[in-house]
Amino acid sequence: LQVRAVADTNFDLPNDLATPKELPKDPFGTPFGPPFSPLSFENPHYFLNNSVFAKFQTFDMPGGRTMPHEISEGFRLNRPIRDYRTMRLLLLILCLLASVVLADGGPPSTRVLKNFDFEERTLGNAEDLPMYWRKAEGPNLPHYVNGRLTTDRARSGEYSFRFDLNGGGLVYRYGGERMKVMAGAHYRVEGYCQTTVLPNARARLSAYLIDVDGHTLPASVASSPLYAAKDDSEPWKRLTAELTADDPAAAFLVIELSLLQPAQYAPSSLGSRTLFTQDIRGSAWFDDITVSQVPQVTMTTDRPGNVFRRSDDLTLVVTVNDRFTDDLSGQLSVQDATGKTIYQRSGGLEKAAAESAPPTRNRMKLTLPDLPAGWYRAAMVMSSHGQYVGDQTLDLIRLADDAPAALPDPRFGVVATQLPFEGWDDLPAVLPYLNAGRVKLAIWSNAGDIESHDAAGFDRLLEQFQTLGITPTACLTGLPPALANKLQGTDWTRIVKARPEDWEGQLAYLVARHANHLDRWQLGEDGTEAFVTNPEMRQAYQLVLAQFTKLVQNPDLAMPWPGWYDLEGKLPATIAVAIAPSVLPSQVPLYMQEEKMRQGHNLSIYLQPLVDEQYDRKTRIQDLAQRVVYALSAGAQRIDVDLPFTVRREAGEVIKQPNETLLILRTLFRSLNGATFKGKVPIAEGVEAFLFDRSGQGVLVLWDRGAETGLKSLAINLGQRATRVDLWGNTTPLYSSTGRANGQALLEIGPMPIILQDIDGEMAQLRASLAVNQPLLESSFMPHNRKISFVNPYRTPISGTLKLKAPIGWTITPPTFSFNLNPGEKFERDLTIEFPYNTFAGVKTIACAFQVQGESSSTFSVPLQLKLGLSDVGMQTLALRDGKDVVVQQMITNYGDKPIDYMAFALFPGQARQEKLVTNLGAGRTTMKRYRFANVPTGPGGQVRAGVKELNGTRVLNDEVPVQ
């Protein structure tokens, strides 16, 4: 323990040491305060020993204890103190001090410097405000709005610090010279907050540094995100702010607790002209505010976008920036996409593994074990003496292969309009992973414009894109601040009533400067409904398009448009149609069909993903994959998806982390790169199979649309080199298993799409071409004439036989055909189909067995599906158990253009048949029939047969439904 004595400083202390007003004052004019007592301690404390008077600054320990932290001043007394009780107590404190005050350069015994639990009544504070907290004054901070200690809510203990609004905002500050900082140290201020439901006002915790003269260091200001409860049941919200004393002038730390109105936190481009709505009433509670000196931990990788190829070592670089690290220990854990922890490592910081770095920084490389392809999250949690002091997470991707980037496909694009300017540098390295041929960037937005940020850097980025074959689309999502201030608004409708000279020149300069590298533009953000709901936005588009027409020949300027609205009026040059997640994947081609018929207009499709909070991980993945496949099958030439990265700002830096979607999109885009849709291949009932051809290589994407869980096993002949690829890029040869028989591969198909590569594409095209001219069979007791056809897709003549195997009881005439076909020649023959009178309606499958001889021989079977029903009559049946009875409800609809007459019936096993007449049912009308079967067996299961039979004719419709 070192006590500094001030030389030649003599003064008399009163004999009554309990008189605080007679004690000396510090250089700031603050009295040293009352001497210590065995029952309570307050900053600063004074200790008397051997005629030396010393002042100690203290910090809070867990459990409400205080310990000396630093000696600030010392004074020599001119006569000894003879209060032996004081000396005994001093001796006890010096023993405690010796156990916690470490030698210069050693780590602190605790990193918690201050704790505000607001339990100050036990310390003798009877005031409404907590000790040393001062109310801030300034604009929009009324003097009559105050805070107070309260017991109506508390996170711990009995008390919290409550703020009550009465219009305006409220800020309380703690600091001044009360919390001294160490140069180069990193600090975290965290606390908990609850609020009433606040539509406009927001709570915030802030911290900043000041110099010895009390001047704020602007670069050090750090604030938590703004917070307000959405409902009264929300729990306490953790608020955090971190800052580093890297400025040599930093001397003290200041905390602010705030309840602010929009005028105090919302950005404004109109200055004093902006009108903000505020909350007149509302409250916020703050509790358990803690100030800690913590290490600054960062985790990075040496791979662009944290994407590792299969052969790359999974190496993380952990950097700990702190004055002391001897007391630190870390726990590294790795979780996969399901949240399962697959790797853990803990212990102290290993200096042997540390690289040379500045004295306050330790950098270590950590190598993870070999992991399969997938998305992972690494988390490093730091602690000091068992107490949490910081954490850092990092998301990474492990690819399934080392395949180099292929040529980008211009049909695939990513929307990166939410990525700030500072995050663009990695795009040339990241986009080739996806084989994306296009990227959308917001070069004008409410956050700024690229010309004022880094015009030269943007030019270099465009040149990199040109080298890679990636076409950028420059998006004008909003007016930049300088232009918005001039036009007194932030959206594009401001130009409708503005003078042309106020905005045309700035836009013309932007277009002219980048005309050599930019030929695609877009006005507005993808997915916005502004052009539908606001007619002035369409006027603004026409004005901007007119300006482009003056500068560029045939300008490609896109207008975002939601796919669920009809286009009216003058059409834009390019339509960027957004497909909402509520649209089923199978409906995507329907939304494209109308726009594709419009001549002279470009069409791009923006596939909006499912919301993470509403759907589980597997559902989101399979939905995205199906949307891409359906869009390609409909002939989409521009498909846009969100950039598969999460983006956030942290300490002024843009942090980009990959999400699992990157793996899914990479697999899809690489597998279908340059592929042309050839048709849907019949595989089995309920299986969707899309055939693509990529330079002679067959690619088949398939899934089971009817399976919610489980897998369906099928034996399919797909050629000798076929491989199976899952959406994460893992490749498996189909014929390496024992399931192969007679040239067939055993394939398991579920709701998650899979990709089959290197299949026999010509065989698959033959399968896809098999069809009958009318798949719907009228349910009538008479022969049905149809034509069956297929095409020879091979480059050589083929011959063989086709055998048709009908369902049990059906008759197909003829059942066998022989064929000899030249390349491209179509086979077409007549056949007759007959089926029993009591056949149930629905989908029926005819097995078509091929034996083909050409350059090679092959045998395979194709399921040909027909639908049995009535074209103008619809029927829906529901059977319910009502006690010992079964009630059948039958709904019959006339879809034709003239009245119908039928006999409706229902039959339960072991019960008499019940019939009811349906007469003169008009076109478009629906009737309901009810049947009750009394005292039927109550065992599980049971089927009810229901149907309708034409009164004057041979048409009949049968159905069978389970009893629910």
Short mmCIF file of N, CA and C in Angstrom, two decimals, residues 442-552:
data_model
loop_
_atom_site.label_atom_id
_atom_site.label_comp_id
_atom_site.label_asym_id
_atom_site.label_seq_id
_atom_site.Cartn_x
_atom_site.Cartn_y
_atom_site.Cartn_z
N ALA A 442 -28.25 0.28 -53.15
CA ALA A 442 -28.92 1.57 -52.94
C ALA A 442 -27.88 2.68 -52.97
N ILE A 443 -27.72 3.31 -54.14
CA ILE A 443 -26.73 4.37 -54.25
C ILE A 443 -27.31 5.73 -53.83
N TRP A 444 -28.64 5.84 -53.80
CA TRP A 444 -29.33 6.99 -53.22
C TRP A 444 -30.32 6.46 -52.20
N SER A 445 -30.24 6.95 -50.99
CA SER A 445 -31.19 6.57 -49.94
C SER A 445 -31.26 7.69 -48.93
N ASN A 446 -32.16 7.55 -47.98
CA ASN A 446 -32.27 8.56 -46.93
C ASN A 446 -31.03 8.62 -46.06
N ALA A 447 -30.20 7.56 -46.11
CA ALA A 447 -28.98 7.55 -45.31
C ALA A 447 -27.83 8.30 -45.98
N GLY A 448 -27.90 8.54 -47.29
CA GLY A 448 -26.83 9.25 -47.98
C GLY A 448 -26.80 8.90 -49.45
N ASP A 449 -25.81 9.42 -50.15
CA ASP A 449 -25.60 9.10 -51.56
C ASP A 449 -24.15 8.74 -51.77
N ILE A 450 -23.91 7.87 -52.72
CA ILE A 450 -22.58 7.33 -52.93
C ILE A 450 -21.61 8.38 -53.42
N GLU A 451 -22.11 9.40 -54.06
CA GLU A 451 -21.21 10.44 -54.58
C GLU A 451 -20.51 11.18 -53.45
N SER A 452 -21.25 11.48 -52.40
CA SER A 452 -20.63 12.19 -51.28
C SER A 452 -19.90 11.25 -50.33
N HIS A 453 -20.20 9.97 -50.39
CA HIS A 453 -19.53 9.03 -49.49
C HIS A 453 -18.17 8.61 -50.04
N ASP A 454 -18.16 7.96 -51.19
CA ASP A 454 -16.90 7.50 -51.79
C ASP A 454 -17.13 7.20 -53.26
N ALA A 455 -17.17 8.25 -54.06
CA ALA A 455 -17.45 8.07 -55.49
C ALA A 455 -16.35 7.28 -56.19
N ALA A 456 -15.09 7.55 -55.83
CA ALA A 456 -13.98 6.84 -56.47
C ALA A 456 -14.00 5.35 -56.11
N GLY A 457 -14.31 5.05 -54.84
CA GLY A 457 -14.40 3.65 -54.43
C GLY A 457 -15.52 2.93 -55.14
N PHE A 458 -16.63 3.64 -55.41
CA PHE A 458 -17.74 3.03 -56.13
C PHE A 458 -17.34 2.72 -57.57
N ASP A 459 -16.56 3.60 -58.17
CA ASP A 459 -16.07 3.33 -59.53
C ASP A 459 -15.22 2.06 -59.57
N ARG A 460 -14.36 1.89 -58.57
CA ARG A 460 -13.52 0.69 -58.53
C ARG A 460 -14.38 -0.56 -58.32
N LEU A 461 -15.43 -0.44 -57.50
CA LEU A 461 -16.32 -1.57 -57.28
C LEU A 461 -17.03 -1.95 -58.57
N LEU A 462 -17.48 -0.97 -59.34
CA LEU A 462 -18.16 -1.27 -60.61
C LEU A 462 -17.21 -1.95 -61.59
N GLU A 463 -15.97 -1.55 -61.58
CA GLU A 463 -14.99 -2.20 -62.45
C GLU A 463 -14.78 -3.66 -62.05
N GLN A 464 -14.77 -3.93 -60.73
CA GLN A 464 -14.64 -5.32 -60.26
C GLN A 464 -15.84 -6.14 -60.70
N PHE A 465 -17.02 -5.58 -60.58
CA PHE A 465 -18.22 -6.29 -61.02
C PHE A 465 -18.15 -6.60 -62.51
N GLN A 466 -17.67 -5.66 -63.29
CA GLN A 466 -17.58 -5.86 -64.73
C GLN A 466 -16.61 -7.00 -65.05
N THR A 467 -15.50 -7.07 -64.31
CA THR A 467 -14.54 -8.14 -64.52
C THR A 467 -15.13 -9.51 -64.18
N LEU A 468 -15.96 -9.54 -63.13
CA LEU A 468 -16.56 -10.80 -62.69
C LEU A 468 -17.78 -11.19 -63.50
N GLY A 469 -18.28 -10.31 -64.34
CA GLY A 469 -19.48 -10.59 -65.11
C GLY A 469 -20.76 -10.39 -64.32
N ILE A 470 -20.72 -9.55 -63.30
CA ILE A 470 -21.88 -9.26 -62.46
C ILE A 470 -22.45 -7.90 -62.85
N THR A 471 -23.75 -7.87 -63.11
CA THR A 471 -24.41 -6.64 -63.53
C THR A 471 -25.06 -5.96 -62.33
N PRO A 472 -24.62 -4.75 -61.96
CA PRO A 472 -25.24 -4.06 -60.83
C PRO A 472 -26.48 -3.29 -61.28
N THR A 473 -27.46 -3.18 -60.38
CA THR A 473 -28.63 -2.34 -60.57
C THR A 473 -28.57 -1.24 -59.52
N ALA A 474 -28.52 0.00 -59.97
CA ALA A 474 -28.44 1.14 -59.06
C ALA A 474 -29.85 1.51 -58.62
N CYS A 475 -30.11 1.40 -57.33
CA CYS A 475 -31.44 1.66 -56.78
C CYS A 475 -31.48 3.03 -56.12
N LEU A 476 -32.48 3.80 -56.46
CA LEU A 476 -32.71 5.11 -55.86
C LEU A 476 -33.88 4.92 -54.88
N THR A 477 -33.57 4.46 -53.68
CA THR A 477 -34.62 4.10 -52.73
C THR A 477 -35.20 5.30 -52.01
N GLY A 478 -34.52 6.40 -52.01
CA GLY A 478 -35.01 7.60 -51.34
C GLY A 478 -34.15 8.79 -51.69
N LEU A 479 -34.60 9.98 -51.30
CA LEU A 479 -33.82 11.18 -51.57
C LEU A 479 -32.67 11.28 -50.56
N PRO A 480 -31.45 11.53 -51.02
CA PRO A 480 -30.34 11.69 -50.08
C PRO A 480 -30.55 12.94 -49.23
N PRO A 481 -29.88 13.03 -48.07
CA PRO A 481 -30.15 14.13 -47.13
C PRO A 481 -30.03 15.52 -47.73
N ALA A 482 -28.99 15.77 -48.55
CA ALA A 482 -28.83 17.12 -49.10
C ALA A 482 -30.01 17.50 -49.99
N LEU A 483 -30.45 16.55 -50.83
CA LEU A 483 -31.59 16.83 -51.71
C LEU A 483 -32.89 16.86 -50.92
N ALA A 484 -33.02 16.01 -49.91
CA ALA A 484 -34.23 16.01 -49.10
C ALA A 484 -34.38 17.33 -48.34
N ASN A 485 -33.29 17.88 -47.89
CA ASN A 485 -33.35 19.16 -47.18
C ASN A 485 -33.80 20.28 -48.13
N LYS A 486 -33.36 20.19 -49.37
CA LYS A 486 -33.75 21.21 -50.34
C LYS A 486 -35.22 21.09 -50.73
N LEU A 487 -35.70 19.83 -50.86
CA LEU A 487 -37.08 19.60 -51.27
C LEU A 487 -38.04 19.46 -50.09
N GLN A 488 -37.51 19.55 -48.85
CA GLN A 488 -38.33 19.49 -47.64
C GLN A 488 -39.11 18.18 -47.54
N GLY A 489 -38.46 17.08 -47.80
CA GLY A 489 -39.09 15.77 -47.70
C GLY A 489 -38.11 14.68 -48.06
N THR A 490 -38.41 13.45 -47.64
CA THR A 490 -37.47 12.35 -47.84
C THR A 490 -37.88 11.37 -48.92
N ASP A 491 -39.14 11.44 -49.41
CA ASP A 491 -39.57 10.47 -50.41
C ASP A 491 -39.66 11.14 -51.78
N TRP A 492 -39.81 10.29 -52.81
CA TRP A 492 -39.73 10.77 -54.18
C TRP A 492 -40.94 11.60 -54.61
N THR A 493 -42.00 11.61 -53.84
CA THR A 493 -43.15 12.44 -54.22
C THR A 493 -42.82 13.93 -54.14
N ARG A 494 -41.75 14.29 -53.47
CA ARG A 494 -41.40 15.72 -53.34
C ARG A 494 -41.03 16.33 -54.68
N ILE A 495 -40.57 15.50 -55.64
CA ILE A 495 -40.15 16.09 -56.92
C ILE A 495 -41.33 16.43 -57.81
N VAL A 496 -42.54 15.90 -57.46
CA VAL A 496 -43.71 16.16 -58.30
C VAL A 496 -44.04 17.65 -58.32
N LYS A 497 -43.94 18.31 -57.17
CA LYS A 497 -44.28 19.73 -57.06
C LYS A 497 -43.05 20.62 -56.98
N ALA A 498 -41.87 20.00 -57.04
CA ALA A 498 -40.65 20.80 -56.95
C ALA A 498 -40.26 21.36 -58.32
N ARG A 499 -39.41 22.37 -58.30
CA ARG A 499 -38.88 22.92 -59.55
C ARG A 499 -37.88 21.94 -60.14
N PRO A 500 -37.90 21.72 -61.45
CA PRO A 500 -36.97 20.75 -62.06
C PRO A 500 -35.51 21.05 -61.76
N GLU A 501 -35.16 22.33 -61.69
CA GLU A 501 -33.75 22.66 -61.46
C GLU A 501 -33.28 22.30 -60.05
N ASP A 502 -34.23 22.00 -59.16
CA ASP A 502 -33.83 21.65 -57.80
C ASP A 502 -33.32 20.22 -57.68
N TRP A 503 -33.67 19.35 -58.65
CA TRP A 503 -33.26 17.96 -58.51
C TRP A 503 -32.72 17.33 -59.78
N GLU A 504 -33.08 17.84 -60.95
CA GLU A 504 -32.66 17.21 -62.20
C GLU A 504 -31.15 17.24 -62.39
N GLY A 505 -30.53 18.33 -61.99
CA GLY A 505 -29.08 18.44 -62.19
C GLY A 505 -28.31 17.40 -61.40
N GLN A 506 -28.69 17.19 -60.16
CA GLN A 506 -27.99 16.21 -59.33
C GLN A 506 -28.19 14.80 -59.86
N LEU A 507 -29.42 14.48 -60.33
CA LEU A 507 -29.68 13.16 -60.90
C LEU A 507 -28.93 12.99 -62.22
N ALA A 508 -28.91 14.03 -63.05
CA ALA A 508 -28.22 13.96 -64.34
C ALA A 508 -26.72 13.72 -64.14
N TYR A 509 -26.14 14.36 -63.13
CA TYR A 509 -24.72 14.16 -62.87
C TYR A 509 -24.45 12.71 -62.45
N LEU A 510 -25.34 12.15 -61.61
CA LEU A 510 -25.17 10.77 -61.17
C LEU A 510 -25.22 9.81 -62.35
N VAL A 511 -26.21 9.98 -63.22
CA VAL A 511 -26.36 9.08 -64.36
C VAL A 511 -25.18 9.22 -65.33
N ALA A 512 -24.79 10.46 -65.60
CA ALA A 512 -23.72 10.69 -66.57
C ALA A 512 -22.39 10.15 -66.07
N ARG A 513 -22.11 10.30 -64.78
CA ARG A 513 -20.82 9.86 -64.24
C ARG A 513 -20.64 8.35 -64.36
N HIS A 514 -21.72 7.58 -64.17
CA HIS A 514 -21.61 6.12 -64.13
C HIS A 514 -22.25 5.45 -65.33
N ALA A 515 -22.46 6.19 -66.40
CA ALA A 515 -23.14 5.63 -67.57
C ALA A 515 -22.36 4.48 -68.20
N ASN A 516 -21.04 4.47 -68.07
CA ASN A 516 -20.24 3.41 -68.69
C ASN A 516 -20.37 2.08 -67.97
N HIS A 517 -20.73 2.11 -66.69
CA HIS A 517 -20.78 0.88 -65.92
C HIS A 517 -22.18 0.54 -65.42
N LEU A 518 -23.12 1.46 -65.51
CA LEU A 518 -24.46 1.22 -65.01
C LEU A 518 -25.47 1.40 -66.13
N ASP A 519 -26.23 0.36 -66.43
CA ASP A 519 -27.29 0.49 -67.42
C ASP A 519 -28.63 0.01 -66.88
N ARG A 520 -28.66 -0.41 -65.62
CA ARG A 520 -29.91 -0.82 -64.99
C ARG A 520 -30.13 -0.02 -63.71
N TRP A 521 -31.35 0.50 -63.59
CA TRP A 521 -31.68 1.38 -62.48
C TRP A 521 -33.02 0.96 -61.91
N GLN A 522 -33.30 1.40 -60.70
CA GLN A 522 -34.60 1.12 -60.08
C GLN A 522 -34.96 2.28 -59.16
N LEU A 523 -36.22 2.67 -59.20
CA LEU A 523 -36.72 3.73 -58.33
C LEU A 523 -37.54 3.09 -57.23
N GLY A 524 -37.09 3.20 -55.98
CA GLY A 524 -37.82 2.63 -54.86
C GLY A 524 -37.27 1.29 -54.42
N GLU A 525 -37.73 0.87 -53.24
CA GLU A 525 -37.28 -0.36 -52.61
C GLU A 525 -38.14 -1.54 -53.07
N ASP A 526 -37.52 -2.70 -53.27
CA ASP A 526 -38.28 -3.90 -53.63
C ASP A 526 -39.27 -4.24 -52.54
N GLY A 527 -40.48 -4.60 -52.95
CA GLY A 527 -41.51 -4.97 -51.99
C GLY A 527 -42.37 -3.83 -51.49
N THR A 528 -42.03 -2.59 -51.84
CA THR A 528 -42.82 -1.46 -51.37
C THR A 528 -44.16 -1.40 -52.10
N GLU A 529 -45.18 -0.90 -51.40
CA GLU A 529 -46.50 -0.72 -51.99
C GLU A 529 -46.77 0.75 -52.31
N ALA A 530 -45.73 1.58 -52.20
CA ALA A 530 -45.93 3.02 -52.36
C ALA A 530 -46.45 3.37 -53.75
N PHE A 531 -46.02 2.65 -54.80
CA PHE A 531 -46.46 2.98 -56.16
C PHE A 531 -47.91 2.55 -56.40
N VAL A 532 -48.44 1.72 -55.51
CA VAL A 532 -49.85 1.32 -55.62
C VAL A 532 -50.73 2.28 -54.82
N THR A 533 -50.33 2.56 -53.61
CA THR A 533 -51.17 3.34 -52.70
C THR A 533 -51.07 4.84 -52.93
N ASN A 534 -49.99 5.30 -53.54
CA ASN A 534 -49.80 6.74 -53.72
C ASN A 534 -49.63 7.06 -55.20
N PRO A 535 -50.63 7.66 -55.84
CA PRO A 535 -50.51 7.99 -57.27
C PRO A 535 -49.34 8.93 -57.57
N GLU A 536 -48.96 9.77 -56.61
CA GLU A 536 -47.84 10.69 -56.85
C GLU A 536 -46.52 9.96 -57.05
N MET A 537 -46.40 8.75 -56.49
CA MET A 537 -45.18 7.98 -56.72
C MET A 537 -45.07 7.56 -58.19
N ARG A 538 -46.19 7.25 -58.81
CA ARG A 538 -46.16 6.91 -60.24
C ARG A 538 -45.85 8.14 -61.07
N GLN A 539 -46.32 9.31 -60.63
CA GLN A 539 -45.95 10.55 -61.32
C GLN A 539 -44.46 10.81 -61.18
N ALA A 540 -43.93 10.55 -59.99
CA ALA A 540 -42.49 10.74 -59.78
C ALA A 540 -41.69 9.80 -60.67
N TYR A 541 -42.17 8.56 -60.84
CA TYR A 541 -41.48 7.62 -61.72
C TYR A 541 -41.44 8.15 -63.15
N GLN A 542 -42.54 8.70 -63.65
CA GLN A 542 -42.56 9.22 -65.02
C GLN A 542 -41.60 10.40 -65.17
N LEU A 543 -41.50 11.25 -64.13
CA LEU A 543 -40.56 12.37 -64.20
C LEU A 543 -39.11 11.89 -64.23
N VAL A 544 -38.80 10.91 -63.41
CA VAL A 544 -37.43 10.38 -63.39
C VAL A 544 -37.13 9.65 -64.69
N LEU A 545 -38.10 8.89 -65.20
CA LEU A 545 -37.91 8.20 -66.47
C LEU A 545 -37.67 9.18 -67.60
N ALA A 546 -38.40 10.30 -67.60
CA ALA A 546 -38.19 11.32 -68.63
C ALA A 546 -36.78 11.89 -68.56
N GLN A 547 -36.28 12.05 -67.35
CA GLN A 547 -34.91 12.55 -67.20
C GLN A 547 -33.90 11.52 -67.70
N PHE A 548 -34.14 10.24 -67.44
CA PHE A 548 -33.25 9.20 -67.95
C PHE A 548 -33.28 9.15 -69.47
N THR A 549 -34.47 9.35 -70.04
CA THR A 549 -34.61 9.28 -71.50
C THR A 549 -33.76 10.36 -72.19
N LYS A 550 -33.57 11.48 -71.53
CA LYS A 550 -32.73 12.54 -72.10
C LYS A 550 -31.26 12.15 -72.11
N LEU A 551 -30.88 11.26 -71.20
CA LEU A 551 -29.46 10.96 -71.02
C LEU A 551 -29.06 9.59 -71.55
N VAL A 552 -30.00 8.62 -71.58
CA VAL A 552 -29.67 7.23 -71.92
C VAL A 552 -30.66 6.75 -72.96
#
